[in-house]
Coordinates of C-alpha atoms in Angstrom, one line a residue:
X813 CA -14.5 4.0 55.9
X814 CA -17.1 1.9 58.4
X815 CA -20.3 2.6 57.7
X816 CA -21.2 1.9 61.1
X817 CA -18.1 4.4 62.7
X818 CA -20.0 6.8 59.5
X819 CA -17.8 9.2 57.2
X820 CA -16.2 11.3 59.8
X821 CA -12.9 9.9 59.6
X822 CA -12.9 9.5 56.2
X823 CA -13.7 12.7 55.2
X824 CA -11.0 13.8 57.5
X825 CA -8.3 12.2 55.2
X826 CA -9.6 13.6 52.4
X827 CA -10.1 16.6 53.0
X828 CA -5.7 16.3 54.4
X829 CA -5.2 14.5 51.3
X830 CA -6.7 17.5 49.0
X831 CA -4.8 20.3 51.5
X832 CA -0.6 18.4 51.1
X833 CA -1.5 17.6 47.2
X834 CA -0.1 20.1 45.1
X835 CA -1.7 21.0 41.6
X836 CA -0.9 17.9 39.5
X837 CA -0.5 16.0 42.4
X838 CA -3.0 11.8 42.0
X839 CA -4.7 10.6 45.0
X840 CA -4.9 7.0 44.4
X841 CA -7.5 4.6 46.0
X842 CA -8.6 1.1 45.9
X843 CA -11.1 0.2 46.9
X844 CA -14.0 -2.7 46.0
X845 CA -16.9 0.4 45.4
X846 CA -18.9 0.3 48.3
X847 CA -21.3 2.6 47.8
X848 CA -21.1 4.6 51.0
X849 CA -17.5 5.0 49.8
X850 CA -18.6 5.5 46.3
X851 CA -20.4 8.3 47.9
X852 CA -18.3 10.3 49.9
X853 CA -15.0 10.2 47.1
X854 CA -16.6 11.4 44.0
X855 CA -18.4 14.0 46.4
X856 CA -14.9 15.6 48.2
X857 CA -13.1 15.5 44.9
X858 CA -16.0 17.2 42.9
X859 CA -14.1 20.6 42.3
X860 CA -10.9 20.8 40.3
X861 CA -10.5 17.3 39.7
X862 CA -9.8 15.1 37.2
X863 CA -10.9 11.7 37.6
X864 CA -10.5 8.0 36.3
X865 CA -12.0 4.5 37.4
X866 CA -10.1 1.7 36.4
X867 CA -11.5 -2.0 36.7
X868 CA -8.4 -4.8 37.9
X869 CA -9.1 -8.2 37.3
X870 CA -7.9 -10.7 39.7
X871 CA -8.2 -14.3 39.0
X872 CA -8.5 -15.9 42.8
X873 CA -11.7 -13.1 43.9
X874 CA -15.2 -13.1 42.9
X875 CA -14.7 -9.5 43.8
X876 CA -13.4 -6.8 41.4
X877 CA -10.7 -4.0 42.5
X878 CA -11.6 -0.7 41.3
X879 CA -8.6 1.9 41.0
X880 CA -9.7 5.6 41.4
X881 CA -7.9 8.5 40.5
X882 CA -8.0 11.6 41.1
X883 CA -5.5 15.0 39.3
X884 CA -5.3 17.7 41.3
X885 CA -5.9 21.3 38.9
X886 CA -5.1 24.5 39.2
X887 CA -8.5 25.8 39.2
X888 CA -12.4 24.7 40.2
X889 CA -13.3 23.4 37.4
X890 CA -15.9 20.2 37.1
X891 CA -15.2 17.4 34.6
X892 CA -17.0 14.3 34.2
X893 CA -15.4 10.8 35.7
X894 CA -13.8 9.0 33.2
X895 CA -13.3 5.1 33.5
X896 CA -10.9 2.7 30.9
X897 CA -13.4 0.0 30.5
X898 CA -17.0 -0.3 28.9
X899 CA -19.8 0.8 31.6
X900 CA -22.7 -1.0 29.5
X901 CA -20.5 -4.6 29.7
X902 CA -19.5 -3.5 33.7
X903 CA -22.2 -5.1 36.0
X904 CA -24.7 -7.2 34.0
X905 CA -24.2 -10.3 36.4
X906 CA -22.9 -9.3 39.4
X907 CA -24.1 -6.2 41.9
X908 CA -20.8 -4.4 42.7
X909 CA -20.1 -4.0 39.4
X910 CA -23.9 -2.2 38.5
X911 CA -23.5 -0.6 41.8
X912 CA -20.3 1.0 40.0
X913 CA -22.3 1.6 37.1
X914 CA -24.7 3.3 38.8
X915 CA -22.8 5.0 40.8
X916 CA -20.9 7.1 38.4
X917 CA -23.7 7.5 36.3
X918 CA -25.4 9.5 39.1
X919 CA -22.6 11.2 39.8
X920 CA -21.6 12.5 36.5
X921 CA -25.9 13.8 36.0
X922 CA -24.5 15.7 39.4
X923 CA -22.7 17.7 37.7
X924 CA -23.8 18.2 34.5
X925 CA -26.1 19.4 37.0
X926 CA -24.1 21.8 38.5
X927 CA -22.2 23.2 35.4
X928 CA -25.9 24.0 33.7
X929 CA -26.2 26.2 36.5
X930 CA -28.8 23.5 38.5
X931 CA -30.1 24.1 42.6
X932 CA -27.5 21.4 44.3
X933 CA -26.0 21.3 48.0
X934 CA -22.2 22.3 48.0
X935 CA -20.4 21.5 50.9
X936 CA -18.2 23.7 53.3
X937 CA -15.2 23.0 51.5
X938 CA -16.4 23.7 48.3
X939 CA -17.6 27.6 48.6
X940 CA -14.1 27.9 50.3
X941 CA -12.8 26.8 46.6
X942 CA -14.4 29.4 45.1
X943 CA -17.0 27.7 43.0
X944 CA -19.3 30.0 44.0
X945 CA -17.8 33.1 43.6
X946 CA -15.9 35.2 46.9
X947 CA -18.2 34.8 49.6
X948 CA -16.2 37.9 51.2
X949 CA -17.7 40.2 49.1
X950 CA -21.8 41.1 48.8
X951 CA -23.6 40.2 46.2
X952 CA -27.0 40.4 46.4
X953 CA -29.5 37.9 45.5
X954 CA -27.3 34.7 46.0
X955 CA -28.6 32.0 47.2
X956 CA -26.0 28.9 48.0
X957 CA -27.5 25.6 49.3
X958 CA -25.0 23.7 51.0
X959 CA -23.8 22.0 53.9
X960 CA -20.9 22.5 57.0
X961 CA -19.4 20.6 59.5
X962 CA -17.3 17.9 59.5
X963 CA -13.6 18.0 60.1
X964 CA -12.9 20.3 64.0
X965 CA -16.9 20.4 63.6
X966 CA -19.1 18.2 66.8
X967 CA -21.1 18.0 64.4
X968 CA -23.2 18.2 60.6
X969 CA -25.8 21.1 59.1
X970 CA -27.8 21.3 56.2
X971 CA -27.7 25.3 55.7
X972 CA -28.8 28.3 52.8
X973 CA -25.9 31.4 52.3
X974 CA -28.1 34.4 51.6
X975 CA -27.2 37.7 50.4
X976 CA -30.2 40.6 50.8
X977 CA -32.2 40.9 47.7
X978 CA -33.0 44.4 48.0
X979 CA -31.5 47.3 50.4
X980 CA -34.7 49.7 51.5
X981 CA -32.7 51.1 54.7
X982 CA -29.4 50.6 56.3
X983 CA -28.4 46.8 57.2
X984 CA -28.1 46.5 60.8
X985 CA -25.7 43.8 60.7
X986 CA -23.6 42.6 58.4
X987 CA -23.9 38.8 58.6
X988 CA -26.7 37.2 60.6
X989 CA -27.2 33.4 61.8
X990 CA -31.1 32.2 61.4
X991 CA -31.1 28.9 63.4
X992 CA -34.5 26.3 62.9
X993 CA -35.6 23.9 64.4
X994 CA -36.3 20.1 63.4
X995 CA -40.3 21.1 63.7
X996 CA -40.0 23.7 61.7
X997 CA -37.9 23.1 59.3
X998 CA -41.1 21.9 56.8
X999 CA -42.9 25.3 57.1
X1000 CA -42.9 27.3 54.0
X1001 CA -41.2 30.3 55.2
X1002 CA -38.0 27.9 55.7
X1003 CA -38.3 25.3 52.8
X1004 CA -38.9 27.3 50.3
X1005 CA -37.1 30.1 48.8
X1006 CA -39.6 33.3 48.8
X1007 CA -40.2 32.0 52.2
X1008 CA -36.7 32.6 53.1
X1009 CA -36.7 35.7 50.8
X1010 CA -38.9 37.1 53.7
X1011 CA -36.5 35.5 56.5
X1012 CA -34.0 37.8 55.2
X1013 CA -36.1 40.9 56.2
X1014 CA -36.6 41.0 58.5
X1015 CA -33.7 39.7 59.7
X1016 CA -32.0 43.3 59.3
X1017 CA -29.5 41.7 57.9
X1018 CA -26.7 42.1 54.6
X1019 CA -26.2 38.2 54.5
X1020 CA -28.2 35.4 56.5
X1021 CA -26.8 31.6 57.0
X1022 CA -30.2 29.7 57.6
X1023 CA -28.7 27.1 59.4
X1024 CA -31.9 23.7 59.7
X1025 CA -31.4 21.7 62.7
X1026 CA -32.6 17.7 62.9
X1027 CA -32.4 14.9 64.7
X1028 CA -28.5 14.8 65.3
X1029 CA -28.6 18.2 66.9
X1030 CA -30.8 16.3 69.7
X1031 CA -29.1 17.0 73.7
X1032 CA -27.0 20.1 72.2
X1033 CA -27.6 23.0 73.8
X1034 CA -28.0 26.3 71.7
X1035 CA -24.6 27.1 73.2
X1036 CA -22.8 24.2 71.8
X1037 CA -24.4 24.7 67.9
X1038 CA -23.2 28.6 68.6
X1039 CA -19.4 27.6 69.9
X1040 CA -19.8 24.3 67.3
X1041 CA -21.1 26.8 64.4
X1042 CA -19.3 29.8 64.7
X1043 CA -15.5 29.4 63.4
X1044 CA -16.9 28.4 60.3
X1045 CA -19.6 30.9 60.4
X1046 CA -17.3 33.8 60.7
X1047 CA -15.3 31.7 57.3
X1048 CA -18.4 32.6 55.7
X1049 CA -19.8 36.1 56.6
X1050 CA -18.8 39.0 54.4
X1051 CA -15.5 41.6 54.5
X1052 CA -16.6 44.6 57.2
X1053 CA -14.4 47.5 58.1
X1054 CA -16.0 47.2 61.0
X1055 CA -13.8 44.2 62.8
X1056 CA -16.0 44.3 66.0
X1057 CA -19.0 43.5 64.2
X1058 CA -20.9 40.9 65.8
X1059 CA -22.9 38.1 64.3
X1060 CA -26.0 37.8 65.6
X1061 CA -27.1 34.3 66.4
X1062 CA -31.7 34.2 65.3
X1063 CA -33.5 31.3 66.0
X1064 CA -37.5 30.6 65.3
X1065 CA -39.6 29.4 68.1
X1066 CA -39.7 25.3 68.1
X1067 CA -44.0 26.0 66.8
X1068 CA -45.7 25.6 69.6
X1069 CA -48.1 27.5 71.1
X1070 CA -49.1 26.3 73.6
X1071 CA -47.7 23.1 76.2
X1072 CA -49.9 20.4 78.5
X1073 CA -48.2 17.6 80.0
X1074 CA -51.0 14.6 80.4
X1075 CA -48.7 12.3 81.9
X1076 CA -44.3 11.4 83.0
X1077 CA -43.5 7.9 83.7
X1078 CA -39.7 6.1 83.7
X1079 CA -40.2 2.5 82.2
X1080 CA -36.8 0.6 82.7
X1081 CA -36.5 -0.1 78.8
X1082 CA -37.4 2.5 77.4
X1083 CA -36.4 5.4 79.8
X1084 CA -38.2 8.6 80.4
X1085 CA -41.3 8.9 78.5
X1086 CA -43.9 11.9 77.9
X1087 CA -47.0 12.6 76.8
X1088 CA -47.8 15.8 75.8
X1089 CA -51.0 17.9 74.2
X1090 CA -49.5 20.6 72.0
X1091 CA -51.7 23.5 69.7
X1092 CA -49.2 24.2 66.8
X1093 CA -48.2 28.0 65.9
X1094 CA -49.3 27.6 62.1
X1095 CA -51.0 24.0 61.7
X1096 CA -52.5 22.2 57.9
X1097 CA -55.9 23.5 57.4
X1098 CA -58.8 22.5 59.3
X1099 CA -59.4 17.9 58.8
X1100 CA -63.3 17.5 58.3
X1101 CA -65.0 17.9 60.6
X1102 CA -62.8 20.6 62.8
X1103 CA -64.9 23.5 63.2
X1104 CA -61.9 26.0 61.4
X1105 CA -62.4 28.4 64.7
X1106 CA -60.6 26.4 66.7
X1107 CA -56.7 25.8 67.6
X1108 CA -56.0 22.0 66.4
X1109 CA -54.7 20.3 69.3
X1110 CA -52.3 17.2 68.8
X1111 CA -51.0 14.4 71.5
X1112 CA -47.8 13.7 71.3
X1113 CA -45.7 10.9 72.9
X1114 CA -41.8 11.5 73.2
X1115 CA -38.9 9.5 74.3
X1116 CA -36.8 12.1 76.7
X1117 CA -33.8 9.9 75.3
X1118 CA -34.4 11.7 71.9
X1119 CA -36.4 14.5 73.0
X1120 CA -36.7 15.9 69.1
X1121 CA -38.1 13.3 67.7
X1122 CA -41.8 13.0 67.9
X1123 CA -42.3 8.7 68.3
X1124 CA -46.2 8.9 67.6
X1125 CA -48.6 12.0 67.1
X1126 CA -52.9 12.2 67.0
X1127 CA -55.7 14.7 66.2
X1128 CA -57.1 15.2 69.3
X1129 CA -61.2 16.1 68.1
X1130 CA -64.8 16.6 69.8
X1131 CA -65.8 13.2 71.6
X1132 CA -69.5 14.7 72.3
X1133 CA -69.8 13.0 76.1
X1134 CA -70.2 14.9 79.1
X1135 CA -67.7 13.9 81.9
X1136 CA -70.1 13.2 84.7
X1137 CA -69.2 14.9 87.8
X1138 CA -71.1 13.4 90.8
X1139 CA -71.4 16.4 93.5
X1140 CA -70.6 14.1 96.1
X1141 CA -67.5 12.5 94.7
X1142 CA -64.4 14.0 94.8
X1143 CA -62.0 11.6 94.0
X1144 CA -61.8 8.8 91.2
X1145 CA -60.7 5.4 91.5
X1146 CA -57.6 5.0 89.8
X1147 CA -59.6 2.3 87.3
X1148 CA -62.1 4.9 86.2
X1149 CA -59.4 7.7 85.9
X1150 CA -57.4 5.6 83.6
X1151 CA -60.4 5.7 80.9
X1152 CA -60.5 8.9 81.0
X1153 CA -57.1 9.2 80.2
X1154 CA -57.3 9.7 76.7
X1155 CA -59.7 12.1 76.9
X1156 CA -59.3 15.8 78.3
X1157 CA -61.2 19.2 78.5
X1158 CA -61.3 21.9 75.8
X1159 CA -59.4 25.1 77.0
X1160 CA -61.3 25.9 80.4
X1161 CA -63.9 23.0 82.1
X1162 CA -66.5 24.3 80.5
X1163 CA -65.5 22.9 77.0
X1164 CA -66.5 20.0 75.2
X1165 CA -64.7 16.8 76.0
X1166 CA -61.5 16.1 74.0
X1167 CA -60.6 11.7 72.7
X1168 CA -57.7 11.0 69.9
X1169 CA -58.9 10.6 66.5
X1170 CA -57.9 7.4 64.7
X1171 CA -58.8 8.3 61.0
X1172 CA -56.6 10.8 61.2
X1173 CA -52.9 10.7 59.5
X1174 CA -50.7 13.4 61.9
X1175 CA -47.5 11.7 61.0
X1176 CA -46.0 12.1 57.4
X1177 CA -43.7 8.9 57.6
X1178 CA -46.9 6.4 58.7
X1179 CA -48.5 8.1 55.4
X1180 CA -45.1 7.3 53.3
X1181 CA -45.8 3.7 55.4
X1182 CA -48.9 3.1 54.5
X1183 CA -49.2 4.6 50.4
X1184 CA -45.9 1.9 49.8
X1185 CA -49.3 -1.5 50.5
X1186 CA -50.4 0.4 47.0
X1187 CA -47.0 -2.1 45.8
X1188 CA -49.6 -5.5 46.3
X1189 CA -52.2 -3.7 45.6
X1190 CA -53.5 -6.5 43.8
X1191 CA -52.9 -8.6 45.7
X1192 CA -55.2 -7.0 49.2
X1193 CA -58.0 -7.0 46.6
X1194 CA -58.1 -10.6 45.6
X1195 CA -57.7 -11.0 49.1
X1196 CA -60.9 -8.8 49.6
X1197 CA -62.9 -10.1 46.6
X1198 CA -61.8 -13.6 48.1
X1199 CA -62.7 -13.1 51.8
X1200 CA -59.3 -13.6 53.3
X1201 CA -57.5 -11.6 56.1
X1202 CA -54.1 -10.6 55.6
X1203 CA -52.1 -10.9 58.3
X1204 CA -50.2 -7.5 59.6
X1205 CA -47.1 -7.7 61.9
X1206 CA -45.7 -4.6 63.2
X1207 CA -42.6 -4.2 65.1
X1208 CA -43.4 -1.5 67.8
X1209 CA -46.1 -0.7 69.7
X1210 CA -45.3 3.3 69.8
X1211 CA -48.4 4.7 71.4
X1212 CA -51.1 2.2 69.2
X1213 CA -51.6 4.7 66.0
X1214 CA -50.4 2.6 63.1
X1215 CA -52.2 -0.4 64.3
X1216 CA -55.5 1.5 64.7
X1217 CA -55.5 3.0 62.2
X1218 CA -55.3 0.1 59.5
X1219 CA -57.4 -1.4 61.6
X1220 CA -60.0 0.4 60.6
X1221 CA -59.7 1.4 57.0
X1222 CA -58.8 -1.8 55.9
X1223 CA -61.4 -4.1 57.4
X1224 CA -59.5 -6.9 55.6
X1225 CA -56.4 -7.1 57.9
X1226 CA -55.5 -8.9 60.4
X1227 CA -53.3 -6.7 63.2
X1228 CA -50.2 -8.5 65.5
X1229 CA -48.4 -5.1 67.5
X1230 CA -45.2 -6.6 68.8
X1231 CA -43.5 -4.6 71.6
X1232 CA -41.0 -4.9 74.4
X1233 CA -41.8 -2.1 76.8
X1234 CA -44.5 -2.9 78.2
X1235 CA -45.0 0.8 79.6
X1236 CA -46.1 1.3 75.9
X1237 CA -49.2 -0.7 76.0
X1238 CA -50.3 0.9 78.9
X1239 CA -49.1 5.0 78.0
X1240 CA -51.0 3.7 74.4
X1241 CA -54.7 2.6 76.2
X1242 CA -54.7 4.8 78.7
X1243 CA -53.7 8.3 76.9
X1244 CA -54.3 7.5 73.1
X1245 CA -57.7 5.5 73.0
X1246 CA -55.4 2.3 72.2
X1247 CA -58.4 -0.9 72.0
X1248 CA -57.2 -4.9 71.2
X1249 CA -60.2 -6.4 69.3
X1250 CA -60.3 -9.9 67.5
X1251 CA -57.8 -8.8 64.7
X1252 CA -56.4 -6.2 66.3
X1253 CA -53.9 -8.2 69.4
X1254 CA -50.0 -7.0 71.3
X1255 CA -48.1 -9.2 72.3
X1256 CA -45.0 -8.5 75.0
X1257 CA -41.8 -9.4 73.3
X1258 CA -38.5 -9.4 72.0
X1259 CA -39.6 -8.1 68.3
X1260 CA -36.1 -9.6 66.0
X1261 CA -36.7 -13.3 67.5
X1262 CA -40.7 -13.4 67.3
X1263 CA -39.6 -12.9 63.5
X1264 CA -37.0 -16.0 64.2
X1265 CA -39.0 -17.4 65.8
X1266 CA -42.2 -17.7 62.7
X1267 CA -38.7 -18.7 60.3
X1268 CA -37.0 -21.3 62.7
X1269 CA -40.3 -23.5 62.5
X1270 CA -41.4 -26.2 60.7
X1271 CA -44.5 -27.9 60.2
X1272 CA -44.0 -31.1 62.4
X1273 CA -44.0 -34.8 60.6
X1274 CA -47.3 -37.1 61.7
X1275 CA -44.4 -38.6 63.9
X1276 CA -42.7 -35.4 65.9
X1277 CA -45.8 -33.7 66.5
X1278 CA -46.3 -34.8 69.4
X1279 CA -42.1 -33.7 70.7
X1280 CA -41.6 -31.1 68.6
X1281 CA -42.9 -27.6 70.4
X1282 CA -44.0 -24.9 68.2
X1283 CA -42.0 -21.5 69.2
X1284 CA -44.4 -19.3 71.5
X1285 CA -45.2 -15.9 72.6
X1286 CA -47.0 -14.4 75.2
X1287 CA -50.1 -11.8 74.4
X1288 CA -50.7 -9.2 76.2
X1289 CA -53.5 -10.6 77.9
X1290 CA -51.4 -14.3 78.9
X1291 CA -52.8 -16.2 76.5
X1292 CA -49.6 -18.1 73.9
X1293 CA -50.2 -18.0 70.3
X1294 CA -47.9 -20.2 68.0
X1295 CA -46.8 -19.1 64.1
X1296 CA -46.6 -21.2 61.6
X1297 CA -44.8 -20.9 58.5
X1298 CA -46.2 -23.8 56.7
X1299 CA -49.8 -23.4 57.9
X1300 CA -50.2 -20.0 56.7
X1301 CA -49.7 -17.8 59.8
X1302 CA -46.6 -15.9 59.2
X1303 CA -47.1 -12.2 57.5
X1304 CA -48.1 -11.2 54.4
X1305 CA -46.9 -7.6 55.5
X1306 CA -44.4 -7.3 58.0
X1307 CA -43.1 -3.3 59.2
X1308 CA -40.8 -2.3 61.7
X1309 CA -41.1 0.9 63.3
X1310 CA -39.0 1.0 66.6
X1311 CA -36.8 3.8 67.7
X1312 CA -32.8 2.8 68.9
X1313 CA -32.0 3.6 72.3
X1314 CA -28.1 4.5 70.8
X1315 CA -28.4 7.0 68.0
X1316 CA -24.8 7.8 68.6
X1317 CA -23.6 5.4 65.1
X1318 CA -25.8 7.9 63.5
X1319 CA -29.1 5.6 63.0
X1320 CA -31.9 7.0 64.8
X1321 CA -34.7 4.3 63.4
X1322 CA -34.5 1.6 63.1
X1323 CA -32.8 -0.1 65.8
X1324 CA -29.0 -1.1 64.2
X1325 CA -30.4 -5.0 64.6
X1326 CA -33.1 -4.7 62.6
X1327 CA -31.0 -3.8 59.8
X1328 CA -28.4 -6.7 60.0
X1329 CA -27.8 -8.4 56.9
X1330 CA -28.6 -12.3 58.9
X1331 CA -32.5 -10.5 60.3
X1332 CA -32.8 -9.2 57.2
X1333 CA -32.4 -12.9 55.4
X1334 CA -35.0 -13.4 58.2
X1335 CA -37.9 -11.5 57.2
X1336 CA -37.2 -12.8 53.9
X1337 CA -38.1 -16.2 54.8
X1338 CA -40.8 -15.6 56.4
X1339 CA -43.2 -13.2 53.7
X1340 CA -44.3 -15.1 51.2
X1341 CA -43.8 -14.6 47.3
X1342 CA -46.2 -11.6 47.7
X1343 CA -45.0 -10.4 51.0
X1344 CA -44.2 -6.6 51.2
X1345 CA -41.3 -5.4 54.0
X1346 CA -41.2 -2.0 55.3
X1347 CA -38.4 0.1 57.5
X1348 CA -39.1 3.3 58.8
X1349 CA -35.4 4.8 58.4
X1350 CA -34.4 8.1 60.2
X1351 CA -30.9 9.1 59.5
X1352 CA -28.5 12.1 58.6
X1353 CA -25.9 10.1 58.2
X1354 CA -26.0 9.4 54.3
X1355 CA -23.0 6.4 54.8
X1356 CA -25.3 5.0 56.9
X1357 CA -28.4 5.3 54.8
X1358 CA -26.3 3.8 51.6
X1359 CA -25.3 0.8 53.6
X1360 CA -28.8 0.3 55.0
X1361 CA -30.0 0.0 51.5
X1362 CA -27.5 -1.9 50.4
X1363 CA -27.9 -4.4 52.5
X1364 CA -31.9 -4.4 51.3
X1365 CA -30.9 -4.7 48.7
X1366 CA -28.8 -7.3 48.2
X1367 CA -31.2 -9.5 50.3
X1368 CA -34.6 -8.3 48.4
X1369 CA -35.5 -9.2 44.9
X1370 CA -36.8 -5.9 44.8
X1371 CA -36.5 -2.7 47.0
X1372 CA -38.5 0.8 46.3
X1373 CA -37.8 3.9 48.3
X1374 CA -40.2 7.5 49.5
X1375 CA -38.3 10.2 51.3
X1376 CA -41.3 12.1 52.5
X1377 CA -40.7 15.9 51.6
X1378 CA -37.9 16.8 48.9
X1379 CA -36.3 19.2 52.1
X1380 CA -36.2 16.4 54.3
X1381 CA -33.6 14.1 53.6
X1382 CA -33.4 12.4 56.9
X1383 CA -36.6 10.2 56.7
X1384 CA -37.0 7.3 54.1
X1385 CA -39.2 4.8 53.7
X1386 CA -38.4 1.4 52.4
X1387 CA -39.9 -1.6 50.4
X1388 CA -38.7 -4.3 49.8
X1389 CA -39.8 -7.0 48.0
X1390 CA -39.3 -10.8 47.9
X1391 CA -41.3 -11.4 44.7
X1392 CA -39.2 -11.8 41.5
X1393 CA -41.9 -10.3 39.4
X1394 CA -43.3 -6.5 40.4
X1395 CA -44.8 -3.2 39.7
X1396 CA -43.1 -1.0 37.9
X1397 CA -42.9 2.3 38.2
X1398 CA -45.1 3.0 35.1
X1399 CA -47.3 1.0 36.9
X1400 CA -47.4 2.8 40.7
X1401 CA -50.5 4.8 39.6
X1402 CA -52.7 2.3 38.6
X1403 CA -52.1 0.2 41.7
X1404 CA -52.5 3.6 43.6
X1405 CA -56.5 3.5 42.4
X1406 CA -57.1 -0.2 43.4
X1407 CA -55.4 1.0 47.2
X1408 CA -57.7 4.0 46.8
X1409 CA -60.8 1.6 46.4
X1410 CA -59.8 -0.4 49.5
X1411 CA -59.1 2.7 51.9
X1412 CA -62.3 2.7 53.8
X1413 CA -61.4 6.0 55.5
X1414 CA -64.1 8.5 57.4
X1415 CA -61.7 11.3 56.1
X1416 CA -61.2 12.3 52.2
X1417 CA -58.5 14.3 52.9
X1418 CA -56.3 11.4 54.9
X1419 CA -57.0 9.0 51.8
X1420 CA -56.3 12.0 49.2
X1421 CA -53.1 12.2 51.4
X1422 CA -52.2 8.7 51.3
X1423 CA -52.7 8.3 47.3
X1424 CA -50.8 11.2 47.0
X1425 CA -47.4 10.1 48.8
X1426 CA -47.5 6.8 46.0
X1427 CA -46.4 10.1 43.5
X1428 CA -42.9 9.7 45.6
X1429 CA -42.9 6.0 45.1
X1430 CA -39.3 5.0 43.3
X1431 CA -37.9 1.9 41.6
X1432 CA -34.3 1.7 43.2
X1433 CA -33.1 -2.1 42.9

């Protein structure tokens, strides 16, 4: 159960232990109670097991050892986990004990909710035990959310089993599989119960298994997915007299009505980079200033190494400018062409000129990041009142959309973006309208070294001021900038917004180096007491997410989390705070009002989406 490896081996081991034990047999686990271990242990031994946790005292160690004893029953009853120690007394003075207490309380709440009929996420193993009835029988109106995959499977999936509510005409299929791509999983038709029943009706299947694809399936062909799912789906199909009846695989389109490739470039650091303009089949309500009759067009930045992950996305709006085309001039110079790169003609050559909008947030995680500024809104308000600039450092430029938005909506912010790949700066300049100003600068540098240089520098004394060099990084225009923790140039807000070049370990964003404990400690040293640390975390692996959260809890005094969408458990934004005193969840609405007053957004719906997102902020430490 090493966090970097994920849960595959641990899950496989527990499945075998469950298989070989007879009713009355016991599984015993000695553990230090790491959160990712308990999460798997409690969920895998949930139905048909009696579980007790004991604390083992060790005189020569500061760490507690816990013994988990699970007894197999000849039933699928769900019991609370009991403990042989006082839950109220454990964990008062140590993180390990409080972690165990929190895990026990959360798991027992899940078990009580399940016994009360709540809509929970079951595992495929749970369903095979019969906890939701005999799946070989068709039961009209039955709907079960569950997970597929694990032992013997290449991938894991989130799925919903639906038995048709009514039969107006004979079913064409006794069972069907409907694949939902990541880009469409958030749509009402697929994420709401009412919408899912509509899909069942149109599929003409008695039972439909709706499978949601995500970032972990990037690079897999539909044949790979189908071959992986087929053995599991066969076990979930209802009994059918026709042994040769096939189970069809259906799929929603990627939701894109029109796609134009604007630019492609290959970087030695990032690989193939694509800029594309797309029109979606279904889009949100038209933003202010956009004609309701026109299709909304978006410009996207995509890395081929993680094709299913949109790195940056921006709304295209009418520019109002006229693109001059001299009759005698058939070609443009390279510099002229690049200056027009962030603009395009709409539909036909006679249409209006389009440009990237920097006052609209097309990416929901950007909205989530800015909503977290609520946690330091009092400091931001004081800074604005005193005429003080708030320094924000963003590691990872992308197309430059987040720094450009902050530059426009928070006039008192001094923003510095750190980007390892110079190709990204060129793409941002040429195709997304990114522009540097006196309070928006880009440094082509290693983000980790950039932060550590801040923390490693100490203001020299007068005697040594001529011999101790200041750490420097090179800005995009070749200038050198010195950073001094005590001199006041350390960031007030630090945002990590980078992807991982290798997501095989289960971590899509950020790169693993940015969540190592040594780097997190560097961040804490770099931030002042009022500082805010923001991480955009993308992972399908619960053990990986638990590991990241555990490390951040260990380093920072307080931790808040924001899950972007209820049905999306892949993307979470984490906020670490250094101060011992911090606002509570009950104070967030009042602090959000302060942030709302500070935001100078041109679009009212953009500001409202940020404030609405503050309601999802939860205190995790």
